[in-house]
Short mmCIF file of N, CA and C and ligand atoms in Angstrom, two decimals:
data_model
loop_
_atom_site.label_atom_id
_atom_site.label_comp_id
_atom_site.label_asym_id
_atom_site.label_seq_id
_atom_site.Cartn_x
_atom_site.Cartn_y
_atom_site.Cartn_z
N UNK A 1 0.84 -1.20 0.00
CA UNK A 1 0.00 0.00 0.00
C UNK A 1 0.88 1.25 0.00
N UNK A 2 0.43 1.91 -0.72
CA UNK A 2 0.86 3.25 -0.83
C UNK A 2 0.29 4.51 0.02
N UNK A 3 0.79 5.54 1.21
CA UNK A 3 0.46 6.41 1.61
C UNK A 3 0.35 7.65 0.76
N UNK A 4 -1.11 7.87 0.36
CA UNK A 4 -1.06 9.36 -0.54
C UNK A 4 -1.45 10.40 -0.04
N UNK A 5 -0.47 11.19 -0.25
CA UNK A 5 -0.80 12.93 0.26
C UNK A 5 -1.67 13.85 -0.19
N UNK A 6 -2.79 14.20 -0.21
CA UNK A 6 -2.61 15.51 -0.92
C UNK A 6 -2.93 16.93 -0.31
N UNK A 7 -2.39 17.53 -0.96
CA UNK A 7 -2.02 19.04 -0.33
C UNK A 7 -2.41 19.75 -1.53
N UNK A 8 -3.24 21.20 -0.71
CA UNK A 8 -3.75 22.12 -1.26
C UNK A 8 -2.72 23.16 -2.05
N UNK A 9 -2.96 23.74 -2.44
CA UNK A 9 -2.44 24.79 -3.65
C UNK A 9 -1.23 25.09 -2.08
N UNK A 10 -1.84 25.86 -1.24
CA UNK A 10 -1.37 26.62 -0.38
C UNK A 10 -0.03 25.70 0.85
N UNK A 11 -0.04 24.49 0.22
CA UNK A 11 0.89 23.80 1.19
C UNK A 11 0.22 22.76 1.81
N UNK A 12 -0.96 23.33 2.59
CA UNK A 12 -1.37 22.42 3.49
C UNK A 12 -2.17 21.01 3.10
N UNK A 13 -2.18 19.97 4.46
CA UNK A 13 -2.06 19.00 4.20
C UNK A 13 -3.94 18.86 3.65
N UNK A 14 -4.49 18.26 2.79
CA UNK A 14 -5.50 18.18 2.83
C UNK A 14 -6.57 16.93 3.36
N UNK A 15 -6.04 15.63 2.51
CA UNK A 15 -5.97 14.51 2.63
C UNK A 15 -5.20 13.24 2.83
N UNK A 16 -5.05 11.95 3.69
CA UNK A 16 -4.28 11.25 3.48
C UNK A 16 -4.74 9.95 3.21
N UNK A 17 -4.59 9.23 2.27
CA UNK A 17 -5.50 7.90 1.98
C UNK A 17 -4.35 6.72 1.50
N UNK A 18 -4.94 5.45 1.71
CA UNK A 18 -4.20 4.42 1.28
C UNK A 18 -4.79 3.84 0.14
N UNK A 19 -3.45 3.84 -0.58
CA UNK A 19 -4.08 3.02 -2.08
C UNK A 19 -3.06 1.85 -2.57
N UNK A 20 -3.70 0.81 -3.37
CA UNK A 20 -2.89 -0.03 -3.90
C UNK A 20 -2.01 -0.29 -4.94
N UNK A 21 -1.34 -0.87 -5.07
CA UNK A 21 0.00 -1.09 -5.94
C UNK A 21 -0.95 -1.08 -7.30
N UNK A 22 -0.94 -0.70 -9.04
CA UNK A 22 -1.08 -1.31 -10.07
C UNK A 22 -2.50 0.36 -9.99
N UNK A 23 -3.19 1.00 -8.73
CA UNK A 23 -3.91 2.18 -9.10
C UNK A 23 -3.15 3.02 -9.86
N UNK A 24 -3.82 3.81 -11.17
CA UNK A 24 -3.66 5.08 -11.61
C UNK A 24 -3.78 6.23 -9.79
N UNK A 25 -2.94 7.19 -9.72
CA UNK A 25 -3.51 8.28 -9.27
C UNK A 25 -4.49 9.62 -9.64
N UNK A 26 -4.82 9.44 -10.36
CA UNK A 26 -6.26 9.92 -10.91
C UNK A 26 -7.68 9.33 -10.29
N UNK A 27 -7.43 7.68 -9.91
CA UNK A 27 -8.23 7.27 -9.88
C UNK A 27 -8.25 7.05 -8.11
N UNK A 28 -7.17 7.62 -7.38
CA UNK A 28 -7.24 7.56 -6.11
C UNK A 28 -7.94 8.87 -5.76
N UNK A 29 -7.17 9.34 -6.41
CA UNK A 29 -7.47 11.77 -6.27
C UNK A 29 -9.24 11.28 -6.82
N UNK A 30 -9.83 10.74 -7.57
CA UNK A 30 -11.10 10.55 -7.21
C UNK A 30 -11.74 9.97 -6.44
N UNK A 31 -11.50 8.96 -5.98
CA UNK A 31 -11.99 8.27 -4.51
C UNK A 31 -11.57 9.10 -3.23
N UNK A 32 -10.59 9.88 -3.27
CA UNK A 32 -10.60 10.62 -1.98
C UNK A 32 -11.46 12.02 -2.47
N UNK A 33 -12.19 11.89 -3.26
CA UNK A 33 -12.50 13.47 -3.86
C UNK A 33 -12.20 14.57 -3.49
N UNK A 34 -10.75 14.81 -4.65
CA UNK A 34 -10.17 15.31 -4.50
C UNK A 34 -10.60 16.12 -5.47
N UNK A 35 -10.06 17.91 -5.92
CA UNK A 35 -10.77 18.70 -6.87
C UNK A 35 -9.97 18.71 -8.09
N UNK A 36 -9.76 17.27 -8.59
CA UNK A 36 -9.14 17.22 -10.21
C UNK A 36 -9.63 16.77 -10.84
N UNK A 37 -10.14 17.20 -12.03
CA UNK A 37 -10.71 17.09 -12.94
C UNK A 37 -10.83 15.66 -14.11
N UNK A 38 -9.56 15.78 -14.47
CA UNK A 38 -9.19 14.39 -15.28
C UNK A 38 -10.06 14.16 -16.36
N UNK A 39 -10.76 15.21 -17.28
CA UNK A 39 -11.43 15.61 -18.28
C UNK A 39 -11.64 14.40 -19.47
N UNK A 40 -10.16 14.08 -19.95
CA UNK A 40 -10.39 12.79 -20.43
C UNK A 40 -10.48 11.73 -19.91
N UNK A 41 -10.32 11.29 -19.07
CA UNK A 41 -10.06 10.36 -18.39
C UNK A 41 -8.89 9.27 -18.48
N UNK A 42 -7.98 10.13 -19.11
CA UNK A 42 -6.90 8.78 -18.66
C UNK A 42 -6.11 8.59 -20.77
N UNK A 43 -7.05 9.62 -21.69
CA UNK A 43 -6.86 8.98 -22.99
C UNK A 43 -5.88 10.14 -23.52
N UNK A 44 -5.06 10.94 -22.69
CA UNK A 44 -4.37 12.09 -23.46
C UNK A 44 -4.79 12.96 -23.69
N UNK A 45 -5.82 13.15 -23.64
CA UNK A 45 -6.50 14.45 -24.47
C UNK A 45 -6.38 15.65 -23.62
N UNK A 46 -6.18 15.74 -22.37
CA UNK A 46 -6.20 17.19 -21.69
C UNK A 46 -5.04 17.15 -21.01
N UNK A 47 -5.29 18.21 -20.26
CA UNK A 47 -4.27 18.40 -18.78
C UNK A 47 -4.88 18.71 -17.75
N UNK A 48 -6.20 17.86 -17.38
CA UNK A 48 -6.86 18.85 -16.44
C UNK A 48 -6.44 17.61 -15.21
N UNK A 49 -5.66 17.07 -15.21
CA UNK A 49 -5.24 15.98 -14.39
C UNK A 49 -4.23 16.68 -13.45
N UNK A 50 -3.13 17.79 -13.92
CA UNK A 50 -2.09 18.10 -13.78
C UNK A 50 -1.72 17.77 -12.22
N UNK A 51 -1.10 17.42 -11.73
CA UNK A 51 -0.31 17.57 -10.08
C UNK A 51 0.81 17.76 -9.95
N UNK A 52 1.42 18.33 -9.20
CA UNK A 52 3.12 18.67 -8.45
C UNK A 52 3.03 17.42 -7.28
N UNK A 53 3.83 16.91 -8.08
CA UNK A 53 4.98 16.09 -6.94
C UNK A 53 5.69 16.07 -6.29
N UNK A 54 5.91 15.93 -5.01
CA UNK A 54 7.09 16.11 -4.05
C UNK A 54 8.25 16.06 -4.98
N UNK A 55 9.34 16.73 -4.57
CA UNK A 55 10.46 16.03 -5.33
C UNK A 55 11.24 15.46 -5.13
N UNK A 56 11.15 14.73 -3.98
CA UNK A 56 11.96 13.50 -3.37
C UNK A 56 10.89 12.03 -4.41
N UNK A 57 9.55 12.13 -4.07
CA UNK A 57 8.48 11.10 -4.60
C UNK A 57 9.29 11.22 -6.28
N UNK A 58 9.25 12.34 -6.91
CA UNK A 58 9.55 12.59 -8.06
C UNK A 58 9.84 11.87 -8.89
N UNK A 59 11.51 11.47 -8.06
CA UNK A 59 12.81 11.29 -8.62
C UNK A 59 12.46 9.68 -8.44
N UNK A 60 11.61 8.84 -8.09
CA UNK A 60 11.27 7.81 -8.42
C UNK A 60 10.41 7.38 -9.48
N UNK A 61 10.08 7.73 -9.77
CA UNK A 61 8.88 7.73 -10.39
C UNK A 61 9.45 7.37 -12.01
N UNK A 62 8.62 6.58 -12.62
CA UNK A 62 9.43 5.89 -14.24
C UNK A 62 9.01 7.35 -14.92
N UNK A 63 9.62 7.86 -15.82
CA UNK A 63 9.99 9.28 -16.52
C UNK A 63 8.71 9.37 -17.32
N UNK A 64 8.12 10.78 -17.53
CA UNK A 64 6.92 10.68 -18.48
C UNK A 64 7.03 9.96 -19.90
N UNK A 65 6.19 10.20 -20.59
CA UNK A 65 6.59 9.78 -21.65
C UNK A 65 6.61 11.34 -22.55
N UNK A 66 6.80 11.08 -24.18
CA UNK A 66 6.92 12.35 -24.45
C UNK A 66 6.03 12.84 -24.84
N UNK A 67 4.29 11.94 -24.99
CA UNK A 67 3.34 12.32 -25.20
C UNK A 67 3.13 13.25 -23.95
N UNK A 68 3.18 12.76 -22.93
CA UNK A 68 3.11 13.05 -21.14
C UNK A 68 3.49 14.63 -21.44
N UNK A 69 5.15 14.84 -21.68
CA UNK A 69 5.52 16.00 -21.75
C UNK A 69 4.94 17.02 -22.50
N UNK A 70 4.92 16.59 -23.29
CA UNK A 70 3.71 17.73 -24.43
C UNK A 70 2.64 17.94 -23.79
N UNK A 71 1.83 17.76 -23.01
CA UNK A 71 0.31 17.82 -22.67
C UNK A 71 0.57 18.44 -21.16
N UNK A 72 1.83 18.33 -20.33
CA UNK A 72 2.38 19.13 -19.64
C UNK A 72 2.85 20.47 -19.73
N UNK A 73 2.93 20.60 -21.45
CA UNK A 73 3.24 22.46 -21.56
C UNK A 73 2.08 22.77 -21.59
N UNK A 74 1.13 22.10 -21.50
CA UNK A 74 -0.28 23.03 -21.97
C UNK A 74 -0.64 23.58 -20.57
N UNK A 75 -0.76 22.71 -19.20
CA UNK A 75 -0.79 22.76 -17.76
C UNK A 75 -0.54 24.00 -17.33
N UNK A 76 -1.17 24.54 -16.45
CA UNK A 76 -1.07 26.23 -15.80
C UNK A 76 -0.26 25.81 -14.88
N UNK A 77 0.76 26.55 -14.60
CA UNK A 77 1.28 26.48 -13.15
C UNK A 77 2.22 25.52 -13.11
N UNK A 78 2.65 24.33 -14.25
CA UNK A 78 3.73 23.31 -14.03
C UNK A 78 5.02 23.91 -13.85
N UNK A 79 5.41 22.93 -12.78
CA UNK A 79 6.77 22.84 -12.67
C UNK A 79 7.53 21.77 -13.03
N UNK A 80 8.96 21.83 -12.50
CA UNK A 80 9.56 20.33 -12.95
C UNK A 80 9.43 19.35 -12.20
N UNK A 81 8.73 19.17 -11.61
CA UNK A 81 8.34 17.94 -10.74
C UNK A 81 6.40 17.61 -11.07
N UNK A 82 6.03 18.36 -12.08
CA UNK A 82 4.85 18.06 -12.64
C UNK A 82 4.49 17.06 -13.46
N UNK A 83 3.92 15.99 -13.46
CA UNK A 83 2.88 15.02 -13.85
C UNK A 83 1.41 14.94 -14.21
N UNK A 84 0.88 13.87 -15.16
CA UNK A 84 -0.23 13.39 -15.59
C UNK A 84 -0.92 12.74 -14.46
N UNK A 85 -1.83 12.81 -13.63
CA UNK A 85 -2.28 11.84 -12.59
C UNK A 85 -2.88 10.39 -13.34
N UNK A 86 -3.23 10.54 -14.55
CA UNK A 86 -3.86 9.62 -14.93
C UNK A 86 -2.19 8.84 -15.37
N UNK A 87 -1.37 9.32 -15.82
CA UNK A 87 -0.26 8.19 -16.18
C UNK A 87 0.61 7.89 -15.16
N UNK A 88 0.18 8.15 -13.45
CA UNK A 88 1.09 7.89 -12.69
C UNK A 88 0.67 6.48 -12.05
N UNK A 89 0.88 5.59 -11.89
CA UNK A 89 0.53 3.75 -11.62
C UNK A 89 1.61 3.84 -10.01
N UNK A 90 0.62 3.51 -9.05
CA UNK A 90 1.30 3.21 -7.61
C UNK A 90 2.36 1.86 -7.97
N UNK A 91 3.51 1.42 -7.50
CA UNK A 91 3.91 0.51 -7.33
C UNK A 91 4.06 -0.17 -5.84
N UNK A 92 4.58 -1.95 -5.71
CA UNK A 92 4.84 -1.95 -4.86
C UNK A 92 5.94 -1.16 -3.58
N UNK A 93 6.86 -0.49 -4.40
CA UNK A 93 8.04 -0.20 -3.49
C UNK A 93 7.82 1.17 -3.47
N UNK A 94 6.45 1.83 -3.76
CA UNK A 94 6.24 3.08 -3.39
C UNK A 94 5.67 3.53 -2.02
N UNK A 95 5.83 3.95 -0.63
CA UNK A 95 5.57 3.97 0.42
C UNK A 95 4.70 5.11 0.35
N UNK A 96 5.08 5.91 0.03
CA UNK A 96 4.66 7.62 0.16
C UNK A 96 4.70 8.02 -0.83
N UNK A 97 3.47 9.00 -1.39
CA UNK A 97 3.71 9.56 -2.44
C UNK A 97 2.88 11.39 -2.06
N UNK A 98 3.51 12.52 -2.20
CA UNK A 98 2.93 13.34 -1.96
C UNK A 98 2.58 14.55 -2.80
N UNK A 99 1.65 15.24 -3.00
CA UNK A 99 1.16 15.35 -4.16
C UNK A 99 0.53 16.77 -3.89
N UNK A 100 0.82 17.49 -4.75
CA UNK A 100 0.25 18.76 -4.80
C UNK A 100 -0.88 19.57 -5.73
N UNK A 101 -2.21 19.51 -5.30
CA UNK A 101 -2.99 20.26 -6.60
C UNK A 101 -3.18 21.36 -6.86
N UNK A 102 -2.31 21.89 -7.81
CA UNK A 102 -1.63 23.42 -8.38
C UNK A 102 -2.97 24.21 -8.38
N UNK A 103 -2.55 25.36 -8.09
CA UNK A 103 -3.80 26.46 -8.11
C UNK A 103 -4.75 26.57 -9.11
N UNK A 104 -6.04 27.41 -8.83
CA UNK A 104 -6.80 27.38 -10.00
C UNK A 104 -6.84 25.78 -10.69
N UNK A 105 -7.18 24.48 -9.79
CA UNK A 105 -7.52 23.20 -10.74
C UNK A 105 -8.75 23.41 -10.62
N UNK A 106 -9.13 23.18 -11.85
CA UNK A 106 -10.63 22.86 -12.58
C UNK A 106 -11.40 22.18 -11.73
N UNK A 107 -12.82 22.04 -11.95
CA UNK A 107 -13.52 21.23 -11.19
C UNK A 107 -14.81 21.71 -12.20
N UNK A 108 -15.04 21.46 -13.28
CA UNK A 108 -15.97 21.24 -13.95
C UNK A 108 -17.02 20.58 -14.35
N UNK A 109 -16.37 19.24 -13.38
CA UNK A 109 -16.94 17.95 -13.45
C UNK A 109 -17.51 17.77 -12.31
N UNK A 110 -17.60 18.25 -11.10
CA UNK A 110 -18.26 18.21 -10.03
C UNK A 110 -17.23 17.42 -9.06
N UNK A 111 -16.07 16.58 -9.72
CA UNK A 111 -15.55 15.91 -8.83
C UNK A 111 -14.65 16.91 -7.87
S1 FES B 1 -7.11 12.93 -17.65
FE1 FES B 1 -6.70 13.88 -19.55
S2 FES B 1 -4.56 13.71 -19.75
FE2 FES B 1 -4.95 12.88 -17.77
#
């Protein structure tokens, strides 16, 4: 199991939930309803997924891809420790993962 963080625009801690090895985080940040959007759901088409990653969690994490990166310049507010929630997959040897949802995220969808 994986310990997931998430933290508001402003730092603070918001939520903490346990999720399993082989979950998308898109699909955790919706079960803890969390306020991300994830517009396509998982097929490329947006960035309304966007999150900041710790950057210790970061530097583990298998590298985007370069579709990933492209759909990351579109993202308000990315940094270099920014990710797709829908292309991030918990593993087993992930303990902690902590996660930041950048200002102004969408919520169009009610989630
Ligand atoms: S949900 Fe659209 S790219 Fe992640």
């Amino acid at each position: 199991m994986t310990l997931v963080r998430f933290f508001r625009a402003d730092g603070t801690l918001d939520k903490e939930v346990e999720a399993a090895a082989g979950q998308r985080l898109l699909d955790v940040a919706w079960a803890a309803r969390e306020p991300l959007e994830g517009a396509c759901e998982g097929v490329m088409a947006c960035s309304t997924c966007h999150v900041i990653i710790d950057a210790e969690d970061f530097a583990t994490l298998p590298a985007a891809s370069e579709e990933e990166e492209d759909l990351l310049d579109l993202a308000a507010h990315a940094t270099r420790t920014s990710r797709l929630a829908c292309q991030v997959m918990l593993t087993d040897g992930m303990k902690s993962l902590n996660v930041r949802i950048p200002p102004e995220a969408r919520n169009w969808m009610g989630r």
